[in-house]
CSV table of C-alpha atoms in Angstrom, one decimal:
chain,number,residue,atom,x,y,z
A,1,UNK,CA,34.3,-90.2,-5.6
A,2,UNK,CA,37.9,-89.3,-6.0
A,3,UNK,CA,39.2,-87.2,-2.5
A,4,UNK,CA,39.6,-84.3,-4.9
A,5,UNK,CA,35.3,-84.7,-5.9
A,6,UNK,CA,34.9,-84.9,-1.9
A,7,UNK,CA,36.7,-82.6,-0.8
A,8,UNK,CA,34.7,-80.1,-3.6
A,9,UNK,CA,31.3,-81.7,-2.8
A,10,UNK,CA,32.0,-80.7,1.0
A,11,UNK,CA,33.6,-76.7,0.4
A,12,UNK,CA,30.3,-76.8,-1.6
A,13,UNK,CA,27.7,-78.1,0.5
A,14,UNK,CA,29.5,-75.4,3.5
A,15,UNK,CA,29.5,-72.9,0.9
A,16,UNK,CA,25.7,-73.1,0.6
A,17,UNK,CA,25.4,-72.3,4.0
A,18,UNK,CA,26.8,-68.7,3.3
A,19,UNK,CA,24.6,-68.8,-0.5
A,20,UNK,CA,21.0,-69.9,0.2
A,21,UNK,CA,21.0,-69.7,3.6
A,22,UNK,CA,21.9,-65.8,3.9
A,23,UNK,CA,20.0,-63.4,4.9
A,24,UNK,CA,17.5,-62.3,2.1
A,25,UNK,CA,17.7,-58.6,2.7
A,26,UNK,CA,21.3,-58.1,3.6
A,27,UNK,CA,23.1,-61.4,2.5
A,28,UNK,CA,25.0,-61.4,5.9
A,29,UNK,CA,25.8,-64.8,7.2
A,30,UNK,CA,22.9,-65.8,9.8
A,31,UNK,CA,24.6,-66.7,13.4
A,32,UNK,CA,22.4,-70.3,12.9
A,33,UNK,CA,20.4,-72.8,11.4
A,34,UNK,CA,18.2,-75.3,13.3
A,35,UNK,CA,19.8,-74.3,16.5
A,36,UNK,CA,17.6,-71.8,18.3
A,37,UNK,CA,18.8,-68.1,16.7
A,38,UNK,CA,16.1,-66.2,15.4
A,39,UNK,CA,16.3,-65.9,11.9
A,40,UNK,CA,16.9,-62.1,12.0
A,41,UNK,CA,20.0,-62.8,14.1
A,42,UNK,CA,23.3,-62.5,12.1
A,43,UNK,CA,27.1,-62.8,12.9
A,44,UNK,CA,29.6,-60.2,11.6
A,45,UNK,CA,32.7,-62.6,12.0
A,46,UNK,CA,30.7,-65.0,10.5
A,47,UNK,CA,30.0,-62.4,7.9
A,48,UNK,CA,33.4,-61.9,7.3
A,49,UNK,CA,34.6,-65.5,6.8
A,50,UNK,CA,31.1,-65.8,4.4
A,51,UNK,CA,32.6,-63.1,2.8
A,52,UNK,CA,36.2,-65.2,1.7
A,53,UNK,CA,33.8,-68.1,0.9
A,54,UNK,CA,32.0,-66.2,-2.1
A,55,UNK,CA,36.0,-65.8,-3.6
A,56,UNK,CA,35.9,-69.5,-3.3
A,57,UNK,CA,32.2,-70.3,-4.8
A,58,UNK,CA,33.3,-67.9,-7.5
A,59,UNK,CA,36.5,-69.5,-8.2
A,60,UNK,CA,35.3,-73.0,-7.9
A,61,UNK,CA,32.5,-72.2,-9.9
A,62,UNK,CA,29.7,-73.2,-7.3
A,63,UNK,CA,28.4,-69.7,-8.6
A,64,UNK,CA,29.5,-67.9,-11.0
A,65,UNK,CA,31.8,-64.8,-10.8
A,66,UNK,CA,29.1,-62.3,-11.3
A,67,UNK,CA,26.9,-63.6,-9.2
A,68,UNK,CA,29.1,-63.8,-6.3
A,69,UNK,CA,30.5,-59.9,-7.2
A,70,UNK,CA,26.2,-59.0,-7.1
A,71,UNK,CA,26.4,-60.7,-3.6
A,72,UNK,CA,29.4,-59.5,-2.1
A,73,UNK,CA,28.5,-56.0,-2.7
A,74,UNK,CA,25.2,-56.4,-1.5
A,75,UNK,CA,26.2,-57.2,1.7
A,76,UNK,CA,28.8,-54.8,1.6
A,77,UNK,CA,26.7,-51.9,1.3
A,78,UNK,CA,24.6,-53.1,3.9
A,79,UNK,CA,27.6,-52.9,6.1
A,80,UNK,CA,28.4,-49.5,5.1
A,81,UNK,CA,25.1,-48.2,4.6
A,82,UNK,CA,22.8,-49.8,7.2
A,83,UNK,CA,24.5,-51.7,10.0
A,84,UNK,CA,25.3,-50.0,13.4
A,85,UNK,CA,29.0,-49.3,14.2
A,86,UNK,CA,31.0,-47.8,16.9
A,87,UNK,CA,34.0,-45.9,15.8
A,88,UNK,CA,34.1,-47.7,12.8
A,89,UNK,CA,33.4,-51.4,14.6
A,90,UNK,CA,30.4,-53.8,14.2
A,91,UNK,CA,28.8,-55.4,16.7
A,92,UNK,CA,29.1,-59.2,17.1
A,93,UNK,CA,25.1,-59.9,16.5
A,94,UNK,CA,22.9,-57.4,13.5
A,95,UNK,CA,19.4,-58.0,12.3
A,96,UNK,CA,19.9,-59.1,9.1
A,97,UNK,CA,17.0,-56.7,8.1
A,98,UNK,CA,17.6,-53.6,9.9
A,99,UNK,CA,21.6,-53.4,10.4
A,100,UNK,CA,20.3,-52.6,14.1
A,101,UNK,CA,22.8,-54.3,17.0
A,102,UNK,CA,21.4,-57.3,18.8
A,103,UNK,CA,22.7,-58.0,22.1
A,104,UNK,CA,25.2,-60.3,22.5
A,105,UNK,CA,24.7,-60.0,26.4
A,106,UNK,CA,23.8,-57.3,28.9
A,107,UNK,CA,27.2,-55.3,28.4
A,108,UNK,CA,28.2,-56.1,24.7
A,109,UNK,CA,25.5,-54.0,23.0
A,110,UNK,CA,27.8,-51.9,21.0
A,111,UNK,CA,30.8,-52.8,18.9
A,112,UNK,CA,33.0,-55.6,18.7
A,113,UNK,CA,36.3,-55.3,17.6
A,114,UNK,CA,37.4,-59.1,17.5
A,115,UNK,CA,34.3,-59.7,15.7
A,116,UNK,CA,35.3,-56.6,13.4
A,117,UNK,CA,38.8,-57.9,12.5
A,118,UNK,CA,37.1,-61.1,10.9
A,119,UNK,CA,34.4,-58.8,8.7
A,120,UNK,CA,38.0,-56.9,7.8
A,121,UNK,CA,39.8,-60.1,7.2
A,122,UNK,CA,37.4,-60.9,4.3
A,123,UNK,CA,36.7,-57.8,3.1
A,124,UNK,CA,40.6,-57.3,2.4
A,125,UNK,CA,40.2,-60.7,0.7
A,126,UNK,CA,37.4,-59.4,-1.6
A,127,UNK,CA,39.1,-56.6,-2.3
A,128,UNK,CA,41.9,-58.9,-4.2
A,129,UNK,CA,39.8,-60.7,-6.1
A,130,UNK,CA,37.5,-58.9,-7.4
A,131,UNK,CA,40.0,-56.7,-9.4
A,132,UNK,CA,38.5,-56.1,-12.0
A,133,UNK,CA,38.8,-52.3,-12.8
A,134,UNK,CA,37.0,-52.3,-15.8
A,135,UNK,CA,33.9,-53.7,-14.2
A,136,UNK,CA,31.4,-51.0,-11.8
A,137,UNK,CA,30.7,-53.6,-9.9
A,138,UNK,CA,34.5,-54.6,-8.9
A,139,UNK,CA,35.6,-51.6,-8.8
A,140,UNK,CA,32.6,-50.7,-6.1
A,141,UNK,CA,33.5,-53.8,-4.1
A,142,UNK,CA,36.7,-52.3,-3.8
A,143,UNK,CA,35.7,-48.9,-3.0
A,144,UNK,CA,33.6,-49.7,0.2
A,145,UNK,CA,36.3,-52.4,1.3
A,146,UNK,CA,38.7,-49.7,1.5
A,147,UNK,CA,36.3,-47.1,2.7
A,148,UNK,CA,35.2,-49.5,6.1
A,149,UNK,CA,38.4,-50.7,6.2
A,150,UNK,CA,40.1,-47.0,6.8
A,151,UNK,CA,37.1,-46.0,8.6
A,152,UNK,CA,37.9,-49.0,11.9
A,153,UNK,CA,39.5,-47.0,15.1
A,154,UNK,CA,41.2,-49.5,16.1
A,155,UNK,CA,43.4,-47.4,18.4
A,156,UNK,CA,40.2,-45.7,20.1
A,157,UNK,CA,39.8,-49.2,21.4
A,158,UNK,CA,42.8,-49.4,23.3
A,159,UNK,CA,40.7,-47.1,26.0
A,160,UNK,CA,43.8,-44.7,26.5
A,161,UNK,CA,46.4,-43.7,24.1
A,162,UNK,CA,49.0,-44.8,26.4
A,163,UNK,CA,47.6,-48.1,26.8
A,164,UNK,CA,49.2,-51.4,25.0
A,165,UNK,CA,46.5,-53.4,24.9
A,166,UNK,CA,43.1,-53.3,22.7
A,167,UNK,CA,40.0,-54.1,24.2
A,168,UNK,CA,37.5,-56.3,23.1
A,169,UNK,CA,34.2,-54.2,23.2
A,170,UNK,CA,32.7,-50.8,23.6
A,171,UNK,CA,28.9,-49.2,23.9
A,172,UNK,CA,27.4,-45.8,23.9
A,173,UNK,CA,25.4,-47.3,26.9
A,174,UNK,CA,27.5,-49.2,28.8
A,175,UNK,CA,31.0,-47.7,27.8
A,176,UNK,CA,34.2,-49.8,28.5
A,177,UNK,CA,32.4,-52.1,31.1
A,178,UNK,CA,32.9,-55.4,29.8
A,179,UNK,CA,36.5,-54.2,29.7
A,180,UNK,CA,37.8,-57.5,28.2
A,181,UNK,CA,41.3,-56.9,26.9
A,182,UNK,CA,42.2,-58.6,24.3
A,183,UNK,CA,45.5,-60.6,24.7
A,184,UNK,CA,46.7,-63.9,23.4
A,185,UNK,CA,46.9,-66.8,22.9
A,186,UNK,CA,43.7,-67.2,20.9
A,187,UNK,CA,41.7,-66.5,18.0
A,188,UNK,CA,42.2,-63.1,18.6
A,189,UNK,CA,46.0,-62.6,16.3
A,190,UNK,CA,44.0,-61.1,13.4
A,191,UNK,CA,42.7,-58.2,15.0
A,192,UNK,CA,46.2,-57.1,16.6
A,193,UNK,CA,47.9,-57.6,13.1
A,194,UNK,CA,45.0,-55.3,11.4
A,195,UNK,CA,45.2,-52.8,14.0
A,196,UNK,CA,48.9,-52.6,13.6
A,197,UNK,CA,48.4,-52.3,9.7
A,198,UNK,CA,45.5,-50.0,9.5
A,199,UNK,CA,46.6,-46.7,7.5
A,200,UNK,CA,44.4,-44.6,9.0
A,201,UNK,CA,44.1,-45.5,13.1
A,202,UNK,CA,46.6,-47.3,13.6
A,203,UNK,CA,48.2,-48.4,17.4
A,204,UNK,CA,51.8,-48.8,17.3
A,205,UNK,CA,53.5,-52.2,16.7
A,206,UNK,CA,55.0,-52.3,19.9
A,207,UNK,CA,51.1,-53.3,20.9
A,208,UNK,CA,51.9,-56.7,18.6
A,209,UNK,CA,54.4,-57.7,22.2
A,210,UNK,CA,53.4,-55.3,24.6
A,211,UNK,CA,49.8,-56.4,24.5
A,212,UNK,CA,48.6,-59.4,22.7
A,213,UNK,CA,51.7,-61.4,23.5
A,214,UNK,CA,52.3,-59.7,26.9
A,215,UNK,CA,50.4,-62.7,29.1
A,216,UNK,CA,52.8,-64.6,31.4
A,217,UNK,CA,51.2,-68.0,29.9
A,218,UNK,CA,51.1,-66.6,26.2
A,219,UNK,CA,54.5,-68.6,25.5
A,220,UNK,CA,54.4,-72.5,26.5
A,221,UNK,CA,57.1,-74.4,26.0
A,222,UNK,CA,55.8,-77.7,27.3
A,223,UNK,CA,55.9,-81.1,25.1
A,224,UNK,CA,52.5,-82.8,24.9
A,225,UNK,CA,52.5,-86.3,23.1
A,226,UNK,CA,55.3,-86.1,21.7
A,227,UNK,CA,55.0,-82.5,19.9
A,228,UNK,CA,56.3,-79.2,21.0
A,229,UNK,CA,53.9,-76.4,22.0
A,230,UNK,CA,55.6,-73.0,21.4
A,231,UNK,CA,52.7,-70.8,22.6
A,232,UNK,CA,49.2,-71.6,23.6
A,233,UNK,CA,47.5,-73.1,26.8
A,234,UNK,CA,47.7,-77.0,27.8
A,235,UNK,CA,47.5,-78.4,24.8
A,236,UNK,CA,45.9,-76.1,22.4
A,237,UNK,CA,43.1,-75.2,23.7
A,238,UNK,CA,40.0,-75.4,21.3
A,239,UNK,CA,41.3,-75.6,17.5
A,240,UNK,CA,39.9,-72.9,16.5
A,241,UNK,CA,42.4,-71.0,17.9
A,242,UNK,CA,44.7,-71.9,15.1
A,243,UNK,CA,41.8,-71.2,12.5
A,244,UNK,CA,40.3,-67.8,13.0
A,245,UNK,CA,43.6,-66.0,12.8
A,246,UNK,CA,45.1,-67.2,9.9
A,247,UNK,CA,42.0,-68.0,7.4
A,248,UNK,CA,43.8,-64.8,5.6
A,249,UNK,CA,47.2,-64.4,7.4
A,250,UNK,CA,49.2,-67.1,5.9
A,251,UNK,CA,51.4,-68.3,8.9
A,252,UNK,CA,54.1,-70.2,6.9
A,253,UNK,CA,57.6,-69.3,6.6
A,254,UNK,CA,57.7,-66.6,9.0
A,255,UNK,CA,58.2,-66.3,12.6
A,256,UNK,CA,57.7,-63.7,15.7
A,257,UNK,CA,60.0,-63.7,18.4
A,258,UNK,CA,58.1,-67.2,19.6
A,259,UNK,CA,57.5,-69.2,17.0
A,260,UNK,CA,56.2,-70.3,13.2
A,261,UNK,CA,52.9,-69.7,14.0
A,262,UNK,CA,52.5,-72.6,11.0
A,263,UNK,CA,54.3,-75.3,12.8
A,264,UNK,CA,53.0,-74.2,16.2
A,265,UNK,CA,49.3,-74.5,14.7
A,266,UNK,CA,50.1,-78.3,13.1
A,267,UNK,CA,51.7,-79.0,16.6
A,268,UNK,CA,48.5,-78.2,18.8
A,269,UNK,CA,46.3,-79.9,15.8
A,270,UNK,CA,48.7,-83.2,16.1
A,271,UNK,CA,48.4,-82.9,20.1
A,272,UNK,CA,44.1,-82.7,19.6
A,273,UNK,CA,44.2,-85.6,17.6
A,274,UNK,CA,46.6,-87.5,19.8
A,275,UNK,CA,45.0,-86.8,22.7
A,276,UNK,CA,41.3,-87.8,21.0
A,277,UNK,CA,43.5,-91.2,20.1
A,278,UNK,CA,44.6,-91.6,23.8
A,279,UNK,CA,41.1,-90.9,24.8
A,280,UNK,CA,41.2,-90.3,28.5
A,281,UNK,CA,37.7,-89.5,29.8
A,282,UNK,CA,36.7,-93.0,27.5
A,283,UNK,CA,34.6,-91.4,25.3
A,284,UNK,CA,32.9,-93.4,22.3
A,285,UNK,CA,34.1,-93.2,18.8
A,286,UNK,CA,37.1,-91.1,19.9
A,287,UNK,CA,40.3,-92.8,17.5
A,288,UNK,CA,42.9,-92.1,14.6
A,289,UNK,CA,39.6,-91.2,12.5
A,290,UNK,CA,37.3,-89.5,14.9
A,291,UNK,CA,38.8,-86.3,16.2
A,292,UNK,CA,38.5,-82.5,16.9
A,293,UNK,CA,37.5,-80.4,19.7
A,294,UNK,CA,37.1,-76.8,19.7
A,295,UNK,CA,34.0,-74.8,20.3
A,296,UNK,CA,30.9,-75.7,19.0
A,297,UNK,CA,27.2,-77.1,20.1
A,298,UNK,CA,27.0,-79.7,22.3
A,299,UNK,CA,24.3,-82.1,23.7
A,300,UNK,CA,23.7,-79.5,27.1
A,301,UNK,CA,23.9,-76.6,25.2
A,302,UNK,CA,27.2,-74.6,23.2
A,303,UNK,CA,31.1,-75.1,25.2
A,304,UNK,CA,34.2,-74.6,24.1
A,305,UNK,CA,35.5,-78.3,24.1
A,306,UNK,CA,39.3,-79.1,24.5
A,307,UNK,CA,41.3,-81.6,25.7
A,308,UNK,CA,41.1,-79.7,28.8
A,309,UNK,CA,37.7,-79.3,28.9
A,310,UNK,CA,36.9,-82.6,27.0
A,311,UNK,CA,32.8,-84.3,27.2
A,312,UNK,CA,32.5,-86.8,24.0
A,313,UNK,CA,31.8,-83.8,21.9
A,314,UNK,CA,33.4,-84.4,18.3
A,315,UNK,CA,33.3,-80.8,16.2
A,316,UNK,CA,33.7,-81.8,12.3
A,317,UNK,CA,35.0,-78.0,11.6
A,318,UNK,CA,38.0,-78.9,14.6
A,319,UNK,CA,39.5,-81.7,12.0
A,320,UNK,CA,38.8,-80.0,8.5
A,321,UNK,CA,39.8,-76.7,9.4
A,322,UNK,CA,43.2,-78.2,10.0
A,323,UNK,CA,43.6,-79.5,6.9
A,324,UNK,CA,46.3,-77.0,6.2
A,325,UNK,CA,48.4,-78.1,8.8
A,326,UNK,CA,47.6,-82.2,8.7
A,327,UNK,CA,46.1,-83.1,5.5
A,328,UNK,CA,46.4,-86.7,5.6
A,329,UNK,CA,45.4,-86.7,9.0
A,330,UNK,CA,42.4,-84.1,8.3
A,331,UNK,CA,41.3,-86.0,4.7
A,332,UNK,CA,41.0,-89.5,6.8
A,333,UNK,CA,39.2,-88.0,9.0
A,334,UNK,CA,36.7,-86.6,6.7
A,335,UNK,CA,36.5,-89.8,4.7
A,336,UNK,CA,35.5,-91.1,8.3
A,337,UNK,CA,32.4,-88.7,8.8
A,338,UNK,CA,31.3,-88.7,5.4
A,339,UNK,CA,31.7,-92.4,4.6
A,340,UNK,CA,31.3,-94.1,8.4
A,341,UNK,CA,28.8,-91.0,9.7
A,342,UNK,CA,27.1,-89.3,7.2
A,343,UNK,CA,24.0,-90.8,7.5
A,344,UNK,CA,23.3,-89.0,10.9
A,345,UNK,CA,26.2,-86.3,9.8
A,346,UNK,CA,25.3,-85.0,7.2
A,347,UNK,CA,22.7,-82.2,6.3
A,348,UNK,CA,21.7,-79.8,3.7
A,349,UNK,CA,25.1,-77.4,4.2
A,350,UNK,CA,27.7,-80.6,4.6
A,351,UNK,CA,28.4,-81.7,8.1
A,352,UNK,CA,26.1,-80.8,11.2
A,353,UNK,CA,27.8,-78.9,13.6
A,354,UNK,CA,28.7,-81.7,16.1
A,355,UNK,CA,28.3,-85.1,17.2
A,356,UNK,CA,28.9,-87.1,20.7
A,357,UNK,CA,28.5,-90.5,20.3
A,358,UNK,CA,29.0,-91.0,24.1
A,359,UNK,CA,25.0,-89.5,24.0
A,360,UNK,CA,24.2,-90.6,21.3
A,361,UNK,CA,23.8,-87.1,19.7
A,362,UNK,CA,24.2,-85.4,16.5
A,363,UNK,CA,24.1,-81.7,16.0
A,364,UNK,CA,20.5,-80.9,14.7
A,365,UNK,CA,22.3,-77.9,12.7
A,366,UNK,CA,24.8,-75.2,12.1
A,367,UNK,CA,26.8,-72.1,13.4
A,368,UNK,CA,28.1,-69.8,10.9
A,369,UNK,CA,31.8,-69.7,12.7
A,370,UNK,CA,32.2,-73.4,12.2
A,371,UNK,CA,30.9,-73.6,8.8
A,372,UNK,CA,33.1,-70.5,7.4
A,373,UNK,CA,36.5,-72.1,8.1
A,374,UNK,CA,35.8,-75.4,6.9
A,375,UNK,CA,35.3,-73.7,3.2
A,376,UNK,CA,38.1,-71.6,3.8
A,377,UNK,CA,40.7,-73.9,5.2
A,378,UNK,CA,40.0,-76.9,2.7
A,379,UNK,CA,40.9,-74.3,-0.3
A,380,UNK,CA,44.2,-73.0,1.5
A,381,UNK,CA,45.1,-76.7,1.6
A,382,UNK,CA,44.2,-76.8,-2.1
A,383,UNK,CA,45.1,-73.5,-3.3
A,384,UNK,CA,45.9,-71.0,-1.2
A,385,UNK,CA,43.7,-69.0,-1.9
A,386,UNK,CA,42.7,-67.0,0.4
A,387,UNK,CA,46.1,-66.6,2.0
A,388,UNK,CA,47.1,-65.6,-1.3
A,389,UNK,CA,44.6,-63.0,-1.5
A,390,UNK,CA,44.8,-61.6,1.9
A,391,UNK,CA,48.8,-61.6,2.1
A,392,UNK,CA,48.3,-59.3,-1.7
A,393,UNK,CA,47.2,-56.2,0.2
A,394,UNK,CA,49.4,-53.7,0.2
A,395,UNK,CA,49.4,-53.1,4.3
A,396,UNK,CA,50.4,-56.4,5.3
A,397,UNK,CA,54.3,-56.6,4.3
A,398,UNK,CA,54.8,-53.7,5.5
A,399,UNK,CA,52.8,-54.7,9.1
A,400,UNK,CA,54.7,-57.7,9.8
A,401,UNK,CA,58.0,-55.5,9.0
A,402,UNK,CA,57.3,-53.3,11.8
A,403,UNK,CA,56.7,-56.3,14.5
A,404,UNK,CA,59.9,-58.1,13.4
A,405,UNK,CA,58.6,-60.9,11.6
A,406,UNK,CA,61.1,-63.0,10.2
A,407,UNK,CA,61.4,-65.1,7.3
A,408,UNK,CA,63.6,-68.1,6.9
């Protein structure tokens, strides 16, 4: 195979997860295969990223553009129709069947407005491509993406209208008591940026520094191998920090008041990979081709691995979700699982969720949130598409005006 035919075989086999494997009565993205979720059990912000990954079935003809326009609206009708919100916000688990919330934990039974910004973040991506307008079903796709998309409070979440900062979650029973604000750095960018560009509940753009970038530790600084780390804990953190946020928001060539959010994201995937390389805790396997640690499954359970919080536990979505930002580095990488690994590696939607070699342990199956950006991220490398798309909407520009985003 040629990279190009591997790189295609893999954004297919991940895009299959989203296809065959979601839910027959809604389509939403189930929160897990083989890993212990009931079957009923889906993920909104895995929804969401499913959501761009039908724009890149469609495009690379995995499916054909009908069929992924009959899909796409299908789901979103569910959403609008069926599924439980709160002030315009989904909760992080659904039944797939029912639109009823599922717990996430005691607290978090009502909506999610981290988890929401994802659902948005590909529903504003569907609503470029399918564009259409002489087709009913296009043309509906865009009607209910702009409906939800107008009908998310954003600024009800900020508890007070005085306050800065938006907070993470909210329930008719339980009210503000997880009282989680939401402030960076992490995966959390997207939902500041949406909340900042929604035209109908908007909070003002002063939020963008006043509250997501308002932590004392938000800006770093500090050089870490070799590579400067502009914002972000001790080296990164768990990659997917640098995915979630910017599988629509295209962070090249432009720049907040602390950094190209681009460069900063290469930077932290460099310093993963270099730590892997240096290999501290003497892990097995860990090297120049066997890299990556962000969240994921593990063999004790699900962590958020980093090199802070490091246990042998290689994440194939850490690697190839930074292909963007290091493509050689990323495309060696995945030659190395798929060529090296994949007979324990691989499974019937690409890559298994994780390996640690150290235990002799590979990832039995899948989470929706890994597989989504690994689909999405290889085709930004290839295309940009999806950056393309989402950066198209008309409320963007104008959003990253008002913060004082610069461009070189």
């Amino acid at each position: 195979m040629t990279d190009e035919q591997l790189l295609t075989s893999v954004q297919e086999a991940v895009f299959r997860y989203f296809w065959d494997y979601g839910h027959p009565v809604s389509g939403l993205a189930r929160e897990g295969y083989e890993l212990g979720h009931s079957t009923d059990t889906c993920a909104s912000g895995g929804t969401g990223m499913g959501l761009m990954a039908m724009c890149v079935g469609a495009e690379r003809g995995f499916v054909t553009r009908t069929q992924a326009a009959g899909r796409v609206l299908q789901i979103l009708t569910f959403l609008e129709e069926s599924a439980a919100r709160y002030h315009g916000a989904w909760p992080h688990w659904l039944n797939g069947a029912t639109g009823e919330t599922k717990p996430f934990s005691t607290y978090d039974d009502g909506g999610d407005l981290v988890e929401t910004a994802y659902v948005i973040q590909g529903m504003l991506t569907v609503r470029q491509y399918f564009d259409d307008p002489n087709d009913p079903v296009e043309s509906e796709i865009r009607d209910r993406a702009t409906r939800m998309w107008e009908q998310v409070e954003w600024n009800w979440y900020r508890q007070s209208p005085y306050s800065p900062v938006l907070y993470w979650h909210w329930s008719p029973n339980h009210g503000w008591q997880m009282n989680h604000a939401v402030t960076g750095y992490n995966e959390c960018m997207i939902t500041y940026l949406l909340a900042i560009a929604s035209p109908t509940h908007s909070i003002p753009a002063a939020c963008y520094y006043n509250g997501w970038a308002s932590s004392e530790d938000y800006a770093n600084g500090n050089t870490y191998y070799d590579y400067v780390q502009a914002v972000g804990p001790e080296m990164g953190g768990p990659l997917f920090f640098t995915h979630y946020s910017h599988l629509g928001f295209d962070p090249r060539d432009k720049s907040d008041a602390f950094c190209n959010y681009f460069e900063n994201s290469r930077n932290i995937s460099l310093i993963n990979r270099a730590y892997c390389i240096e290999n501290p805790g003497g892990y097995a396997g860990y090297s120049d081709l066997l890299w990556g640690l962000t969240a994921s499954f593990n063999p004790w359970g699900y962590g958020a691995q980093s090199p802070t919080s490091d246990n042998g536990t290689i994440s194939p979505t850490a690697a190839l979700s930074a292909m963007p930002y290091v493509p050689e580095e990323s495309l060696a990488t995945l030659k190395a699982f798929y060529y090296t690994y994949g007979e324990d590696l691989w499974g019937p939607f690409g890559f298994f969720d994780a390996f640690n070699l150290t235990e002799d342990w590979f990832a039995p199956g899948y989470i929706a949130i890994d597989q989504g950006p690994i689909v999405i991220m290889i085709e930004n490398y290839r295309t940009q598409l999806c950056w393309n798309l989402f950066m198209a909407n008309p409320e963007i520009q104008p959003m990253l005006n008002a913060i004082g985003f610069t461009s070189p």
